[in-house]
Coordinates of N, CA and C in Angstrom, one line a residue:
V1 N 5.3 -4.8 -3.8 CA 5.8 -3.7 -4.6 C 6.2 -2.6 -3.6
L2 N 7.4 -2.2 -3.6 CA 7.9 -1.2 -2.7 C 8.1 0.1 -3.4
S3 N 8.2 1.2 -2.6 CA 8.2 2.6 -3.2 C 9.4 3.4 -2.6
G4 N 10.4 2.7 -2.1 CA 11.5 3.4 -1.4 C 11.6 2.9 0.0
C5 N 12.3 3.7 0.9 CA 12.5 3.2 2.2 C 12.4 4.3 3.2
G6 N 11.3 4.4 3.9 CA 11.0 5.4 4.9 C 9.6 6.0 4.7
V7 N 8.9 6.2 5.7 CA 7.5 6.6 5.6 C 7.2 7.9 4.8
Y8 N 8.1 8.9 5.0 CA 7.8 10.2 4.4 C 8.2 10.3 2.9
D9 N 9.0 9.5 2.4 CA 9.4 9.6 1.0 C 9.5 8.2 0.3
G10 N 9.0 7.1 1.0 CA 9.1 5.8 0.4 C 8.1 4.9 1.1
T11 N 8.5 3.6 1.2 CA 7.7 2.6 1.8 C 7.7 2.7 3.4
E12 N 6.5 2.6 4.0 CA 6.4 2.5 5.4 C 7.0 1.2 5.9
I13 N 8.1 1.2 6.6 CA 8.9 0.1 6.8 C 8.2 -0.9 7.7
H14 N 7.5 -0.5 8.7 CA 6.8 -1.4 9.6 C 5.7 -2.1 8.8
E15 N 5.1 -1.5 7.9 CA 4.0 -2.1 7.1 C 4.6 -3.2 6.2
A16 N 5.8 -2.9 5.5 CA 6.4 -3.8 4.7 C 6.9 -5.0 5.5
S17 N 7.4 -4.8 6.6 CA 7.9 -5.9 7.5 C 6.7 -6.8 7.9
A18 N 5.6 -6.1 8.3 CA 4.5 -6.9 8.8 C 3.9 -7.8 7.7
I19 N 3.9 -7.2 6.5 CA 3.4 -8.0 5.3 C 4.3 -9.2 5.1
L20 N 5.6 -9.0 5.1 CA 6.5 -10.1 4.9 C 6.4 -11.2 6.0
V21 N 6.2 -10.8 7.2 CA 6.1 -11.7 8.3 C 4.8 -12.6 8.1
H22 N 3.7 -11.9 7.8 CA 2.4 -12.6 7.6 C 2.5 -13.5 6.4
L23 N 3.1 -13.1 5.3 CA 3.3 -13.9 4.1 C 4.1 -15.1 4.4
S24 N 5.2 -14.9 5.2 CA 6.0 -16.0 5.6 C 5.3 -17.0 6.4
R25 N 4.5 -16.5 7.4 CA 3.7 -17.4 8.3 C 2.6 -18.1 7.4
G26 N 2.2 -17.5 6.4 CA 1.2 -18.2 5.5 C 1.7 -19.1 4.5
G27 N 3.1 -19.3 4.5 CA 3.7 -20.2 3.6 C 3.9 -19.7 2.2
A28 N 3.8 -18.4 2.0 CA 4.0 -17.9 0.7 C 5.5 -17.7 0.3
E29 N 5.8 -17.8 -1.0 CA 7.1 -17.5 -1.5 C 6.9 -16.0 -2.0
V30 N 7.9 -15.2 -1.7 CA 7.8 -13.8 -2.0 C 9.0 -13.3 -2.9
Q31 N 8.6 -12.4 -3.8 CA 9.6 -11.7 -4.6 C 9.3 -10.2 -4.5
M32 N 10.3 -9.4 -4.2 CA 10.0 -7.9 -4.1 C 10.4 -7.2 -5.3
Y33 N 9.7 -6.1 -5.6 CA 9.9 -5.3 -6.8 C 9.8 -3.8 -6.4
A34 N 10.3 -3.0 -7.3 CA 10.2 -1.5 -7.1 C 10.5 -0.9 -8.5
P35 N 9.8 0.2 -8.8 CA 10.2 0.9 -10.0 C 11.6 1.5 -10.0
D36 N 12.3 1.4 -11.1 CA 13.6 1.9 -11.2 C 13.5 3.4 -11.7
V37 N 13.1 4.2 -10.7 CA 12.9 5.7 -11.1 C 13.5 6.5 -9.9
P38 N 13.7 7.8 -10.1 CA 14.1 8.7 -9.0 C 12.9 8.9 -8.1
Q39 N 13.3 9.1 -6.8 CA 12.2 9.5 -5.9 C 11.8 11.0 -6.2
M40 N 10.5 11.3 -5.8 CA 10.0 12.6 -6.0 C 11.0 13.6 -5.2
H41 N 11.3 13.3 -4.0 CA 12.3 14.1 -3.2 C 12.8 13.2 -2.1
V42 N 13.7 13.7 -1.3 CA 14.2 13.0 -0.2 C 13.9 13.7 1.1
I43 N 13.4 13.0 2.1 CA 13.0 13.7 3.4 C 14.0 13.3 4.5
D44 N 14.4 14.2 5.2 CA 15.2 14.0 6.4 C 14.2 13.6 7.5
H45 N 14.2 12.3 7.8 CA 13.1 11.8 8.7 C 13.3 12.3 10.1
S46 N 14.5 12.7 10.5 CA 14.7 13.3 11.8 C 14.1 14.7 12.0
K47 N 13.9 15.3 10.9 CA 13.4 16.7 10.9 C 12.0 16.8 10.2
G48 N 11.7 15.8 9.4 CA 10.4 15.8 8.7 C 10.4 16.9 7.6
Q49 N 11.6 17.2 7.1 CA 11.8 18.2 6.1 C 12.6 17.7 4.9
P50 N 12.3 18.2 3.7 CA 13.1 17.8 2.5 C 14.6 18.1 2.7
A51 N 15.4 17.1 2.2 CA 16.8 17.3 2.2 C 17.2 17.9 0.8
E52 N 17.5 19.2 0.8 CA 17.8 19.9 -0.4 C 19.0 19.3 -1.1
A53 N 19.0 19.3 -2.4 CA 20.1 18.9 -3.3 C 20.5 17.5 -3.1
E54 N 19.5 16.6 -2.7 CA 19.8 15.2 -2.5 C 18.8 14.4 -3.3
S55 N 19.2 13.4 -4.0 CA 18.3 12.6 -4.8 C 18.6 11.1 -4.6
R56 N 17.6 10.3 -4.7 CA 17.7 8.8 -4.5 C 16.9 8.1 -5.5
N57 N 17.2 6.8 -5.7 CA 16.5 6.0 -6.6 C 15.6 5.1 -5.8
V58 N 14.3 4.9 -6.3 CA 13.3 4.1 -5.6 C 13.7 2.7 -5.5
L59 N 14.2 2.1 -6.5 CA 14.7 0.7 -6.5 C 15.8 0.5 -5.6
V60 N 16.8 1.4 -5.6 CA 18.0 1.3 -4.8 C 17.6 1.4 -3.3
E61 N 16.7 2.3 -3.0 CA 16.3 2.5 -1.6 C 15.4 1.3 -1.1
S62 N 14.6 0.8 -2.0 CA 13.7 -0.3 -1.6 C 14.5 -1.6 -1.3
A63 N 15.7 -1.7 -1.9 CA 16.6 -2.8 -1.7 C 17.0 -2.9 -0.2
R64 N 17.0 -1.8 0.5 CA 17.3 -1.8 1.9 C 16.3 -2.7 2.7
I65 N 15.0 -2.6 2.3 CA 14.0 -3.4 3.0 C 14.1 -4.8 2.5
A66 N 14.4 -5.0 1.2 CA 14.4 -6.4 0.6 C 15.7 -7.1 0.9
R67 N 16.6 -6.5 1.7 CA 17.9 -7.1 2.0 C 18.6 -7.4 0.7
G68 N 18.4 -6.6 -0.3 CA 19.1 -6.7 -1.6 C 18.5 -7.6 -2.6
K69 N 17.5 -8.4 -2.2 CA 16.8 -9.3 -3.1 C 15.6 -8.6 -3.7
I70 N 15.8 -7.9 -4.8 CA 14.7 -7.1 -5.4 C 15.0 -7.0 -6.9
A71 N 13.9 -6.8 -7.6 CA 14.0 -6.6 -9.1 C 13.2 -5.4 -9.5
S72 N 13.5 -4.9 -10.7 CA 12.8 -3.8 -11.3 C 11.3 -4.2 -11.5
L73 N 10.4 -3.3 -11.2 CA 9.0 -3.6 -11.4 C 8.6 -3.9 -12.8
A74 N 9.4 -3.5 -13.7 CA 9.2 -3.9 -15.2 C 9.2 -5.4 -15.4
K75 N 9.8 -6.1 -14.5 CA 10.0 -7.6 -14.6 C 8.8 -8.3 -14.0
L76 N 7.9 -7.6 -13.3 CA 6.8 -8.3 -12.6 C 5.7 -8.7 -13.6
T77 N 5.4 -10.0 -13.6 CA 4.3 -10.4 -14.5 C 3.3 -11.3 -13.7
T78 N 2.1 -11.4 -14.2 CA 1.1 -12.2 -13.5 C 1.4 -13.7 -13.7
V79 N 2.1 -14.0 -14.7 CA 2.4 -15.4 -15.0 C 3.2 -16.1 -13.9
D80 N 4.1 -15.3 -13.3 CA 5.0 -15.8 -12.2 C 4.5 -15.7 -10.8
H81 N 3.3 -15.0 -10.6 CA 2.8 -14.7 -9.3 C 1.3 -14.9 -9.1
D82 N 0.9 -15.3 -7.9 CA -0.5 -15.5 -7.6 C -1.2 -14.3 -7.1
A83 N -0.5 -13.3 -6.6 CA -1.1 -12.1 -6.1 C 0.0 -11.0 -6.0
V84 N -0.4 -9.8 -5.8 CA 0.5 -8.7 -5.6 C 0.0 -7.8 -4.4
I85 N 1.0 -7.3 -3.6 CA 0.6 -6.5 -2.4 C 1.5 -5.2 -2.5
F86 N 0.8 -4.1 -2.1 CA 1.4 -2.8 -2.1 C 1.4 -2.3 -0.6
P87 N 2.5 -2.2 0.1 CA 2.5 -1.5 1.4 C 2.2 0.0 1.2
G88 N 2.0 0.7 2.3 CA 1.8 2.1 2.2 C 3.1 2.9 2.4
G89 N 2.9 4.1 3.0 CA 4.0 5.0 3.1 C 3.8 6.1 2.0
F90 N 4.3 7.3 2.2 CA 4.1 8.4 1.3 C 4.7 8.1 -0.1
G91 N 5.6 7.1 -0.2 CA 6.2 6.7 -1.5 C 5.1 6.3 -2.4
A92 N 4.0 5.7 -1.9 CA 2.9 5.3 -2.8 C 2.3 6.5 -3.5
A93 N 2.3 7.6 -2.7 CA 1.6 8.8 -3.2 C 2.6 9.8 -3.8
K94 N 3.9 9.5 -3.7 CA 4.9 10.4 -4.3 C 5.7 9.7 -5.4
N95 N 6.0 8.4 -5.3 CA 6.9 7.7 -6.2 C 6.1 6.7 -7.1
L96 N 5.1 6.1 -6.6 CA 4.3 5.2 -7.4 C 3.1 6.0 -8.1
S97 N 2.9 7.2 -7.6 CA 1.9 8.1 -8.3 C 2.2 9.5 -7.9
T98 N 1.4 10.4 -8.4 CA 1.6 11.8 -8.0 C 0.5 12.3 -7.1
F99 N -0.2 11.4 -6.4 CA -1.3 11.7 -5.6 C -1.0 12.8 -4.5
A100 N 0.2 12.7 -3.9 CA 0.6 13.7 -2.9 C 0.5 15.1 -3.4
V101 N 0.8 15.3 -4.7 CA 0.8 16.6 -5.3 C -0.5 17.0 -6.0
D102 N -1.0 16.0 -6.7 CA -2.1 16.3 -7.6 C -3.5 15.8 -7.2
G103 N -3.5 15.0 -6.1 CA -4.8 14.5 -5.6 C -5.6 13.8 -6.6
K104 N -6.8 14.1 -6.8 CA -7.7 13.4 -7.7 C -7.3 13.4 -9.2
D105 N -6.4 14.4 -9.5 CA -5.9 14.5 -10.9 C -4.5 13.8 -11.0
C106 N -4.2 12.9 -10.1 CA -2.9 12.3 -10.1 C -2.7 11.3 -11.3
K107 N -1.4 11.1 -11.6 CA -1.0 10.1 -12.5 C -0.4 9.0 -11.8
V108 N -0.5 7.8 -12.3 CA 0.1 6.6 -11.7 C 1.3 6.1 -12.5
N109 N 2.4 5.8 -11.9 CA 3.5 5.2 -12.6 C 3.1 4.2 -13.6
R110 N 3.6 4.2 -14.8 CA 3.1 3.3 -15.9 C 3.2 1.9 -15.6
E111 N 4.3 1.5 -14.9 CA 4.5 0.1 -14.5 C 3.6 -0.3 -13.4
V112 N 3.3 0.6 -12.5 CA 2.4 0.3 -11.4 C 1.0 0.1 -12.0
E113 N 0.6 1.0 -12.9 CA -0.7 0.9 -13.6 C -0.8 -0.4 -14.4
R114 N 0.3 -0.8 -15.1 CA 0.3 -2.0 -15.8 C 0.1 -3.2 -14.9
V115 N 0.8 -3.3 -13.8 CA 0.7 -4.4 -12.8 C -0.7 -4.5 -12.3
L116 N -1.3 -3.4 -11.8 CA -2.6 -3.4 -11.3 C -3.7 -3.9 -12.3
K117 N -3.6 -3.4 -13.5 CA -4.5 -3.8 -14.6 C -4.3 -5.3 -15.0
D118 N -3.0 -5.7 -15.0 CA -2.8 -7.1 -15.4 C -3.3 -8.1 -14.4
F119 N -3.0 -7.8 -13.1 CA -3.5 -8.7 -12.0 C -5.0 -8.7 -12.0
H120 N -5.6 -7.5 -12.2 CA -7.1 -7.4 -12.2 C -7.7 -8.2 -13.3
K121 N -7.1 -8.1 -14.5 CA -7.6 -8.8 -15.7 C -7.4 -10.3 -15.5
A122 N -6.4 -10.7 -14.9 CA -6.1 -12.1 -14.7 C -6.9 -12.7 -13.5
G123 N -7.7 -11.9 -12.8 CA -8.5 -12.4 -11.7 C -7.6 -12.8 -10.5
K124 N -6.5 -12.1 -10.4 CA -5.6 -12.5 -9.2 C -5.6 -11.3 -8.2
P125 N -5.6 -11.7 -6.9 CA -5.9 -10.7 -5.8 C -4.8 -9.6 -5.7
I126 N -5.2 -8.5 -5.3 CA -4.4 -7.3 -5.1 C -4.6 -6.8 -3.6
G127 N -3.5 -6.7 -2.9 CA -3.6 -6.2 -1.5 C -3.0 -4.9 -1.4
L128 N -3.6 -4.0 -0.6 CA -3.0 -2.7 -0.4 C -3.4 -2.2 1.0
C129 N -2.5 -1.4 1.6 CA -2.8 -0.9 2.9 C -2.3 0.6 3.0
C130 N -2.8 1.2 4.1 CA -2.5 2.6 4.4 C -3.0 3.5 3.2
I131 N -2.1 4.3 2.6 CA -2.4 5.2 1.6 C -2.5 4.6 0.2
S132 N -1.9 3.4 0.0 CA -1.8 2.8 -1.3 C -3.1 2.4 -1.9
P133 N -4.2 2.3 -1.2 CA -5.5 2.0 -1.9 C -5.9 3.1 -2.9
V134 N -5.3 4.3 -2.8 CA -5.6 5.3 -3.8 C -5.1 4.8 -5.2
L135 N -4.1 4.0 -5.3 CA -3.7 3.4 -6.6 C -4.7 2.6 -7.2
A136 N -5.4 1.8 -6.5 CA -6.5 0.9 -7.0 C -7.7 1.8 -7.4
A137 N -8.0 2.8 -6.6 CA -9.1 3.7 -6.8 C -8.9 4.4 -8.2
K138 N -7.7 4.8 -8.4 CA -7.4 5.5 -9.7 C -7.4 4.6 -10.9
V139 N -6.8 3.5 -10.8 CA -6.6 2.6 -11.9 C -7.8 1.7 -12.2
L140 N -8.4 1.2 -11.1 CA -9.5 0.2 -11.3 C -10.8 0.9 -10.9
S141 N -11.4 1.5 -11.8 CA -12.6 2.3 -11.6 C -13.7 1.5 -10.9
G142 N -14.3 2.0 -9.8 CA -15.3 1.3 -9.1 C -14.9 0.4 -8.1
A143 N -13.6 0.2 -7.9 CA -13.0 -0.7 -6.9 C -13.4 -0.3 -5.5
E144 N -13.8 -1.2 -4.6 CA -14.1 -0.9 -3.2 C -12.8 -1.0 -2.4
V145 N -12.5 0.1 -1.7 CA -11.3 0.1 -0.8 C -11.6 0.8 0.5
T146 N -10.7 0.6 1.5 CA -10.9 1.4 2.7 C -9.5 2.0 3.1
V147 N -9.6 3.2 3.7 CA -8.5 3.8 4.3 C -8.9 4.2 5.8
G148 N -10.0 3.5 6.2 CA -10.4 3.7 7.6 C -11.7 4.5 7.7
H149 N -11.6 5.6 8.4 CA -12.8 6.5 8.6 C -12.7 7.7 7.7
E150 N -13.9 8.4 7.7 CA -14.0 9.6 6.8 C -14.0 10.9 7.6
E151 N -13.9 10.8 8.9 CA -13.7 12.0 9.7 C -12.5 11.8 10.6
E152 N -11.8 13.0 10.9 CA -10.6 12.9 11.7 C -10.8 12.4 13.1
E153 N -12.0 12.7 13.7 CA -12.3 12.3 15.0 C -11.2 12.7 16.1
G154 N -11.0 14.0 16.1 CA -10.0 14.5 17.1 C -8.6 14.1 16.9
G155 N -8.2 13.8 15.7 CA -6.9 13.4 15.3 C -6.6 11.9 15.3
K156 N -7.6 11.1 15.6 CA -7.4 9.7 15.6 C -7.2 9.2 14.2
W157 N -7.9 9.9 13.2 CA -7.7 9.5 11.8 C -7.2 10.8 11.0
P158 N -5.9 11.0 11.2 CA -5.4 12.3 10.6 C -5.4 12.4 9.1
Y159 N -5.6 11.3 8.4 CA -5.6 11.4 6.9 C -7.0 11.0 6.4
A160 N -8.0 11.3 7.2 CA -9.4 10.9 6.8 C -9.8 11.6 5.5
G161 N -9.3 12.7 5.2 CA -9.6 13.3 3.9 C -9.4 12.5 2.7
T162 N -8.5 11.5 2.8 CA -8.2 10.6 1.7 C -9.4 9.8 1.2
A163 N -10.3 9.6 2.2 CA -11.6 8.9 1.8 C -12.3 9.6 0.7
G164 N -12.4 10.9 0.9 CA -13.1 11.8 -0.1 C -12.4 11.8 -1.4
A165 N -11.1 11.8 -1.4 CA -10.3 11.7 -2.6 C -10.5 10.4 -3.4
I166 N -10.6 9.3 -2.6 CA -10.9 8.0 -3.3 C -12.2 8.1 -4.1
K167 N -13.2 8.7 -3.5 CA -14.5 8.8 -4.2 C -14.3 9.6 -5.5
E168 N -13.5 10.7 -5.4 CA -13.3 11.6 -6.5 C -12.4 10.9 -7.6
L169 N -11.6 9.9 -7.2 CA -10.8 9.1 -8.1 C -11.7 8.1 -8.9
G170 N -12.9 7.8 -8.4 CA -13.7 6.9 -9.0 C -13.9 5.6 -8.3
G171 N -13.3 5.5 -7.1 CA -13.4 4.3 -6.2 C -14.6 4.4 -5.2
K172 N -14.8 3.4 -4.6 CA -15.9 3.3 -3.5 C -15.2 3.1 -2.2
H173 N -15.4 4.1 -1.3 CA -14.8 4.0 0.0 C -15.7 3.3 1.0
C174 N -15.2 2.3 1.8 CA -15.9 1.6 2.8 C -15.3 1.9 4.1
V175 N -16.1 2.4 5.0 CA -15.6 2.8 6.4 C -15.3 1.5 7.2
K176 N -14.1 1.5 7.8 CA -13.7 0.4 8.6 C -13.2 0.9 9.9
D177 N -13.5 0.2 11.0 CA -13.1 0.7 12.3 C -11.7 0.3 12.6
A178 N -11.1 1.0 13.5 CA -9.7 0.7 13.9 C -9.6 -0.7 14.6
V179 N -10.6 -1.0 15.4 CA -10.6 -2.2 16.1 C -11.9 -2.9 15.9
F180 N -11.9 -4.2 15.5 CA -13.1 -5.0 15.2 C -13.6 -5.6 16.5
S181 N -14.8 -5.1 16.9 CA -15.4 -5.7 18.1 C -14.5 -5.5 19.2
L182 N -14.3 -6.6 20.0 CA -13.3 -6.6 21.1 C -12.0 -7.3 20.7
T183 N -11.9 -7.7 19.5 CA -10.7 -8.3 19.0 C -9.7 -7.3 18.6
P184 N -8.5 -7.3 19.1 CA -7.5 -6.3 18.9 C -6.8 -6.4 17.5
F185 N -7.5 -6.2 16.4 CA -6.9 -6.1 15.1 C -7.7 -5.3 14.2
Y186 N -7.0 -4.7 13.3 CA -7.7 -3.9 12.3 C -8.6 -4.7 11.4
E187 N -9.6 -4.1 10.8 CA -10.4 -4.8 9.9 C -9.8 -4.7 8.5
A188 N -10.1 -5.6 7.6 CA -9.7 -5.5 6.2 C -10.9 -5.6 5.4
H189 N -11.0 -4.8 4.3 CA -12.1 -4.8 3.5 C -11.8 -5.7 2.2
V190 N -12.7 -6.6 1.9 CA -12.5 -7.5 0.7 C -13.5 -7.1 -0.3
D191 N -13.1 -6.6 -1.5 CA -13.9 -6.4 -2.6 C -13.8 -7.7 -3.4
T192 N -14.8 -8.5 -3.2 CA -14.8 -9.9 -3.8 C -14.9 -9.8 -5.4
K193 N -15.6 -8.8 -5.9 CA -15.8 -8.7 -7.3 C -14.4 -8.4 -8.0
N194 N -13.7 -7.5 -7.5 CA -12.4 -7.1 -8.1 C -11.2 -7.8 -7.4
K195 N -11.4 -8.5 -6.4 CA -10.4 -9.2 -5.7 C -9.3 -8.2 -5.1
V196 N -9.8 -7.1 -4.6 CA -9.0 -6.1 -4.0 C -9.2 -6.1 -2.5
V197 N -8.1 -6.3 -1.7 CA -8.2 -6.3 -0.2 C -7.4 -5.2 0.4
T198 N -8.0 -4.4 1.2 CA -7.4 -3.2 1.8 C -7.6 -3.1 3.3
T199 N -6.6 -2.4 4.0 CA -6.7 -2.2 5.4 C -6.1 -0.9 5.8
P200 N -6.6 -0.2 6.8 CA -6.1 1.2 7.1 C -4.6 1.3 7.5
A201 N -4.2 0.4 8.3 CA -2.8 0.5 8.8 C -2.5 1.8 9.5
F202 N -1.5 2.5 9.1 CA -1.1 3.8 9.8 C -1.9 5.0 9.4
M203 N -3.0 4.8 8.7 CA -4.0 5.9 8.5 C -4.6 6.3 9.8
C204 N -4.5 5.4 10.8 CA -5.1 5.6 12.1 C -4.0 5.7 13.2
E205 N -4.2 6.6 14.2 CA -3.2 6.6 15.3 C -3.6 5.5 16.2
A206 N -2.9 4.3 16.0 CA -3.3 3.2 16.8 C -2.0 2.5 17.3
E207 N -2.1 1.5 18.1 CA -1.0 0.8 18.6 C -0.4 -0.1 17.5
L208 N 0.9 -0.3 17.5 CA 1.6 -1.0 16.5 C 1.1 -2.4 16.3
H209 N 0.8 -3.1 17.4 CA 0.3 -4.5 17.3 C -1.0 -4.5 16.6
N210 N -1.9 -3.5 16.8 CA -3.1 -3.5 16.1 C -2.9 -3.3 14.6
I211 N -2.0 -2.5 14.2 CA -1.7 -2.3 12.8 C -1.1 -3.6 12.3
F212 N -0.2 -4.2 13.0 CA 0.3 -5.5 12.6 C -0.7 -6.6 12.3
D213 N -1.7 -6.6 13.2 CA -2.8 -7.6 13.1 C -3.7 -7.3 12.0
G214 N -4.0 -6.0 11.7 CA -4.8 -5.6 10.6 C -4.2 -5.9 9.3
I215 N -2.9 -5.7 9.2 CA -2.2 -6.1 8.0 C -2.2 -7.6 7.8
G216 N -2.2 -8.3 8.9 CA -2.4 -9.8 8.9 C -3.7 -10.2 8.3
A217 N -4.8 -9.5 8.6 CA -6.1 -9.8 8.1 C -6.1 -9.5 6.6
M218 N -5.4 -8.5 6.2 CA -5.3 -8.2 4.7 C -4.6 -9.3 4.0
V219 N -3.4 -9.7 4.5 CA -2.6 -10.8 3.9 C -3.4 -12.1 3.9
K220 N -4.0 -12.4 5.0 CA -4.8 -13.7 5.1 C -5.8 -13.7 4.0
N221 N -6.5 -12.6 3.8 CA -7.6 -12.6 2.8 C -7.0 -12.6 1.3
V222 N -5.9 -12.0 1.1 CA -5.2 -12.1 -0.2 C -4.9 -13.5 -0.5
L223 N -4.2 -14.2 0.5 CA -3.8 -15.6 0.3 C -5.1 -16.5 0.1
K224 N -6.1 -16.2 0.8 CA -7.4 -17.0 0.6 C -7.9 -16.8 -0.8
L225 N -7.9 -15.6 -1.3 CA -8.4 -15.4 -2.7 C -7.6 -16.0 -3.8
T226 N -6.3 -16.4 -3.5 CA -5.5 -17.1 -4.5 C -6.1 -18.5 -4.7
G227 N -6.8 -19.0 -3.7 CA -7.3 -20.4 -3.8 C -6.3 -21.5 -3.6
K228 N -5.2 -21.1 -3.1 CA -4.1 -22.1 -2.8 C -3.9 -22.3 -1.4

């Protein structure tokens, strides 16, 4: 499920690409979706500032990542799929929810909420990375998720405050290290009860290959939980 195209106002492109590569390597068939709604705003990524008087559609922008093969989120059902995965990027906090503005008092897009509840009720796994675990924390009360560490540690975890917000949303935050032991990949947390799998990704200032491998751990566990 995508939220636009570009880290500051949509889907984090590296995360989406990594998810697709790992799903392909795992032999999964993939269909991409996005809500057919306007973006909260448009960010000029070269300046990191809002582009005034410009508007874009989340589905149309997400189609850039999907190479045109995408459908409205309203068409996503549990009957047709074994699992659902949400990449990060500020679009998850701006377009799939209002977390970026409202924090613990945020609202979740009604189709996103429906999808999360439907997959949870059906006992089908849900994967999320980077900032997107806030969606599960808000919708699935008591779900265990990770966004990495709970302290900034000199800038290594610049979004560490999100962990506290997850607790306020009703979720349980589990601290995960950037690197697991001596193996160069991020850790993924598996909430076996709720079948929710999360990994920090770009919540940490880390090397791209570590982020790629961490997302791989998340995808691998999602696929494992499908039982196929």
